[in-house]
Amino acid sequence: APPLGRHSTIVFGGTSTLHPPKCNWQPTRKYCCFLSHYKNEAGSDARDLRDLLQRMANAPVFLDSSDLADLKRLFTDGVQQSDVLVVLGTKGVLTRPWCLLELWEAHTQGVPIIFVTVEGRGFDFGDAKHFASHFTEELEVANPGALELVEKGLRQQGATVDDLAAALALLLDAA
């Protein structure tokens, strides 16, 4: 299992994002990171963060809206080809089937996972931990029909919703 428990908060704007510090990231895979996000809550933040991280790291960052031509290849061409999975923490990110499956893929493939709370977008670790501990009930209430999609995706990988809920709880407890 990947190292867990990294967390950060980011605020865009100001001179620090205009002239960010730089490094020469040496990716061990194709991308230095994969940005997992709920498009309706953090689509523009994801694009801004992608641009910022690429300038800072001098390495490519995977963002599905820019780098994905075939949704079926999201895991093999995106998550599995990234050094780190960065989850943009917003209120609804853990209710989105694809975000949950990206987290699961990273967990099972040994890709470290980092949560970045997007300020002002309603993410709360306490709420997220409660959500994970009552996963099936909470997911169905928050996003009707999502549970079925998640179960289908997990089944294709030989996993269950309980496996995902346990991995989420572990991730959130370590953050």
mmCIF file of C-alpha atoms in Angstrom:
data_model
loop_
_atom_site.group_PDB
_atom_site.id
_atom_site.type_symbol
_atom_site.label_atom_id
_atom_site.label_comp_id
_atom_site.label_asym_id
_atom_site.label_seq_id
_atom_site.Cartn_x
_atom_site.Cartn_y
_atom_site.Cartn_z
ATOM 1 C CA ALA A 1 0.000 0.000 0.000
ATOM 2 C CA PRO A 2 1.193 3.524 -0.750
ATOM 3 C CA PRO A 3 2.311 5.980 1.877
ATOM 4 C CA LEU A 4 -0.724 7.827 3.171
ATOM 5 C CA GLY A 5 -1.432 10.897 5.185
ATOM 6 C CA ARG A 6 -0.178 13.880 3.310
ATOM 7 C CA HIS A 7 -2.380 16.958 3.388
ATOM 8 C CA SER A 8 -2.078 20.557 2.312
ATOM 9 C CA THR A 9 -4.239 23.606 1.661
ATOM 10 C CA ILE A 10 -3.739 25.797 -1.374
ATOM 11 C CA VAL A 11 -4.952 29.291 -2.190
ATOM 12 C CA PHE A 12 -4.464 30.649 -5.710
ATOM 13 C CA GLY A 13 -3.557 34.201 -6.566
ATOM 14 C CA GLY A 14 -0.917 36.621 -5.430
ATOM 15 C CA THR A 15 2.715 36.835 -6.336
ATOM 16 C CA SER A 16 3.634 33.356 -5.109
ATOM 17 C CA THR A 17 1.678 31.764 -7.953
ATOM 18 C CA LEU A 18 2.956 34.255 -10.524
ATOM 19 C CA HIS A 19 6.581 33.439 -9.707
ATOM 20 C CA PRO A 20 6.570 30.079 -7.929
ATOM 21 C CA PRO A 21 9.688 28.313 -6.711
ATOM 22 C CA LYS A 22 11.065 25.775 -9.175
ATOM 23 C CA CYS A 23 12.669 22.383 -8.979
ATOM 24 C CA ASN A 24 13.641 19.677 -11.420
ATOM 25 C CA TRP A 25 11.310 16.840 -10.552
ATOM 26 C CA GLN A 26 12.608 13.613 -11.978
ATOM 27 C CA PRO A 27 9.425 11.600 -12.547
ATOM 28 C CA THR A 28 9.778 7.858 -12.189
ATOM 29 C CA ARG A 29 6.696 7.539 -14.369
ATOM 30 C CA LYS A 30 5.307 9.659 -17.215
ATOM 31 C CA TYR A 31 3.671 12.273 -14.932
ATOM 32 C CA CYS A 32 4.839 13.819 -11.685
ATOM 33 C CA CYS A 33 1.212 13.748 -10.501
ATOM 34 C CA PHE A 34 -2.396 13.004 -11.406
ATOM 35 C CA LEU A 35 -4.978 15.604 -10.359
ATOM 36 C CA SER A 36 -8.195 13.976 -9.142
ATOM 37 C CA HIS A 37 -11.031 16.470 -8.804
ATOM 38 C CA TYR A 38 -14.783 17.034 -9.020
ATOM 39 C CA LYS A 39 -15.055 19.128 -12.162
ATOM 40 C CA ASN A 40 -18.136 21.104 -11.056
ATOM 41 C CA GLU A 41 -16.445 22.163 -7.812
ATOM 42 C CA ALA A 42 -12.789 22.487 -8.798
ATOM 43 C CA GLY A 43 -12.394 22.305 -12.568
ATOM 44 C CA SER A 44 -10.769 25.728 -12.888
ATOM 45 C CA ASP A 45 -8.695 25.149 -9.735
ATOM 46 C CA ALA A 46 -7.420 21.893 -11.254
ATOM 47 C CA ARG A 47 -6.371 23.679 -14.453
ATOM 48 C CA ASP A 48 -4.647 26.434 -12.464
ATOM 49 C CA LEU A 49 -2.890 23.919 -10.216
ATOM 50 C CA ARG A 50 -1.800 21.864 -13.221
ATOM 51 C CA ASP A 51 -0.205 24.935 -14.822
ATOM 52 C CA LEU A 52 1.433 25.953 -11.534
ATOM 53 C CA LEU A 53 2.811 22.481 -10.765
ATOM 54 C CA GLN A 54 4.161 22.029 -14.282
ATOM 55 C CA ARG A 55 6.018 25.346 -14.005
ATOM 56 C CA MET A 56 7.308 24.489 -10.527
ATOM 57 C CA ALA A 57 8.311 20.885 -11.183
ATOM 58 C CA ASN A 58 9.335 21.254 -14.801
ATOM 59 C CA ALA A 59 7.491 17.974 -15.386
ATOM 60 C CA PRO A 60 4.126 16.959 -16.859
ATOM 61 C CA VAL A 61 0.997 16.793 -14.671
ATOM 62 C CA PHE A 62 -1.971 14.615 -15.673
ATOM 63 C CA LEU A 63 -5.348 16.339 -15.851
ATOM 64 C CA ASP A 64 -8.102 14.284 -17.454
ATOM 65 C CA SER A 65 -9.717 17.186 -19.317
ATOM 66 C CA SER A 66 -6.370 17.922 -21.001
ATOM 67 C CA ASP A 67 -4.601 14.577 -21.203
ATOM 68 C CA LEU A 68 -7.296 11.946 -21.707
ATOM 69 C CA ALA A 69 -8.640 10.906 -25.094
ATOM 70 C CA ASP A 70 -10.274 7.622 -24.014
ATOM 71 C CA LEU A 71 -11.989 7.290 -20.616
ATOM 72 C CA LYS A 72 -11.266 3.537 -20.616
ATOM 73 C CA ARG A 73 -7.562 4.374 -20.343
ATOM 74 C CA LEU A 74 -7.895 6.737 -17.361
ATOM 75 C CA PHE A 75 -6.215 4.282 -14.995
ATOM 76 C CA THR A 76 -3.510 2.833 -17.257
ATOM 77 C CA ASP A 77 -2.531 6.098 -18.962
ATOM 78 C CA GLY A 78 -3.180 8.402 -16.008
ATOM 79 C CA VAL A 79 -3.112 7.045 -12.460
ATOM 80 C CA GLN A 80 -0.646 4.225 -13.122
ATOM 81 C CA GLN A 81 1.673 6.576 -15.006
ATOM 82 C CA SER A 82 1.835 9.147 -12.186
ATOM 83 C CA ASP A 83 4.271 9.403 -9.289
ATOM 84 C CA VAL A 84 1.564 10.807 -6.974
ATOM 85 C CA LEU A 85 -2.236 11.142 -6.979
ATOM 86 C CA VAL A 86 -3.305 14.591 -5.778
ATOM 87 C CA VAL A 87 -6.949 14.812 -4.664
ATOM 88 C CA LEU A 88 -8.418 18.305 -4.759
ATOM 89 C CA GLY A 89 -10.513 18.299 -1.602
ATOM 90 C CA THR A 90 -13.944 19.818 -2.181
ATOM 91 C CA LYS A 91 -17.297 19.118 -0.555
ATOM 92 C CA GLY A 92 -18.424 16.561 -3.148
ATOM 93 C CA VAL A 93 -15.184 14.971 -4.351
ATOM 94 C CA LEU A 94 -15.762 11.737 -2.398
ATOM 95 C CA THR A 95 -19.251 11.400 -3.897
ATOM 96 C CA ARG A 96 -17.983 11.153 -7.472
ATOM 97 C CA PRO A 97 -17.603 7.614 -8.834
ATOM 98 C CA TRP A 98 -14.574 8.357 -11.017
ATOM 99 C CA CYS A 99 -12.755 10.174 -8.204
ATOM 100 C CA LEU A 100 -13.385 7.221 -5.881
ATOM 101 C CA LEU A 101 -12.148 4.755 -8.495
ATOM 102 C CA GLU A 102 -9.052 6.888 -9.103
ATOM 103 C CA LEU A 103 -8.341 6.768 -5.361
ATOM 104 C CA TRP A 104 -8.817 2.999 -5.348
ATOM 105 C CA GLU A 105 -6.542 2.555 -8.363
ATOM 106 C CA ALA A 106 -3.807 4.630 -6.750
ATOM 107 C CA HIS A 107 -4.185 2.681 -3.498
ATOM 108 C CA THR A 108 -3.914 -0.709 -5.200
ATOM 109 C CA GLN A 109 -1.054 0.350 -7.491
ATOM 110 C CA GLY A 110 1.100 1.808 -4.729
ATOM 111 C CA VAL A 111 0.765 5.394 -5.954
ATOM 112 C CA PRO A 112 1.033 7.777 -2.977
ATOM 113 C CA ILE A 113 -2.080 9.880 -2.355
ATOM 114 C CA ILE A 114 -2.048 13.511 -1.215
ATOM 115 C CA PHE A 115 -5.132 15.528 -0.276
ATOM 116 C CA VAL A 116 -5.033 19.231 -1.094
ATOM 117 C CA THR A 117 -7.941 21.114 0.427
ATOM 118 C CA VAL A 118 -9.244 23.752 -1.957
ATOM 119 C CA GLU A 119 -10.017 26.681 0.303
ATOM 120 C CA GLY A 120 -13.631 27.811 0.249
ATOM 121 C CA ARG A 121 -14.912 24.670 -1.465
ATOM 122 C CA GLY A 122 -16.428 22.981 1.607
ATOM 123 C CA PHE A 123 -14.080 20.069 2.236
ATOM 124 C CA ASP A 124 -13.856 19.043 5.886
ATOM 125 C CA PHE A 125 -11.806 16.080 7.114
ATOM 126 C CA GLY A 126 -14.260 15.371 9.937
ATOM 127 C CA ASP A 127 -17.143 15.182 7.488
ATOM 128 C CA ALA A 128 -15.050 13.060 5.118
ATOM 129 C CA LYS A 129 -14.181 10.597 7.900
ATOM 130 C CA HIS A 130 -17.863 10.310 8.822
ATOM 131 C CA PHE A 131 -18.675 9.764 5.139
ATOM 132 C CA ALA A 132 -16.080 6.982 4.876
ATOM 133 C CA SER A 133 -17.301 5.256 8.047
ATOM 134 C CA HIS A 134 -20.882 5.177 6.673
ATOM 135 C CA PHE A 135 -19.816 4.911 3.062
ATOM 136 C CA THR A 136 -22.621 3.000 1.333
ATOM 137 C CA GLU A 137 -25.414 4.902 3.044
ATOM 138 C CA GLU A 138 -23.774 8.318 2.679
ATOM 139 C CA LEU A 139 -22.814 7.838 -0.980
ATOM 140 C CA GLU A 140 -26.321 6.815 -1.987
ATOM 141 C CA VAL A 141 -27.818 9.848 -0.223
ATOM 142 C CA ALA A 142 -25.207 12.309 -1.553
ATOM 143 C CA ASN A 143 -25.214 11.028 -5.141
ATOM 144 C CA PRO A 144 -28.051 8.608 -5.972
ATOM 145 C CA GLY A 145 -26.883 5.945 -8.422
ATOM 146 C CA ALA A 146 -23.180 6.516 -7.734
ATOM 147 C CA LEU A 147 -22.890 3.449 -5.516
ATOM 148 C CA GLU A 148 -23.919 1.189 -8.373
ATOM 149 C CA LEU A 149 -21.265 2.686 -10.661
ATOM 150 C CA VAL A 150 -18.586 2.359 -7.999
ATOM 151 C CA GLU A 151 -19.561 -1.254 -7.267
ATOM 152 C CA LYS A 152 -19.359 -2.084 -10.975
ATOM 153 C CA GLY A 153 -15.914 -0.498 -11.311
ATOM 154 C CA LEU A 154 -14.608 -2.240 -8.195
ATOM 155 C CA ARG A 155 -16.044 -5.599 -9.234
ATOM 156 C CA GLN A 156 -14.029 -5.395 -12.463
ATOM 157 C CA GLN A 157 -10.932 -5.181 -10.262
ATOM 158 C CA GLY A 158 -11.998 -7.961 -7.899
ATOM 159 C CA ALA A 159 -12.743 -5.528 -5.079
ATOM 160 C CA THR A 160 -15.774 -4.521 -3.030
ATOM 161 C CA VAL A 161 -17.227 -1.312 -1.680
ATOM 162 C CA ASP A 162 -16.096 -2.427 1.783
ATOM 163 C CA ASP A 163 -12.517 -2.586 0.468
ATOM 164 C CA LEU A 164 -12.796 0.967 -0.839
ATOM 165 C CA ALA A 165 -14.408 2.242 2.374
ATOM 166 C CA ALA A 166 -11.585 0.713 4.430
ATOM 167 C CA ALA A 167 -8.947 2.293 2.174
ATOM 168 C CA LEU A 168 -10.692 5.684 2.419
ATOM 169 C CA ALA A 169 -10.865 5.459 6.197
ATOM 170 C CA LEU A 170 -7.149 4.617 6.344
ATOM 171 C CA LEU A 171 -6.273 7.486 4.017
ATOM 172 C CA LEU A 172 -8.375 10.025 5.900
ATOM 173 C CA ASP A 173 -7.157 8.894 9.313
ATOM 174 C CA ALA A 174 -3.566 9.390 8.201
ATOM 175 C CA ALA A 175 -4.186 12.883 6.797
#
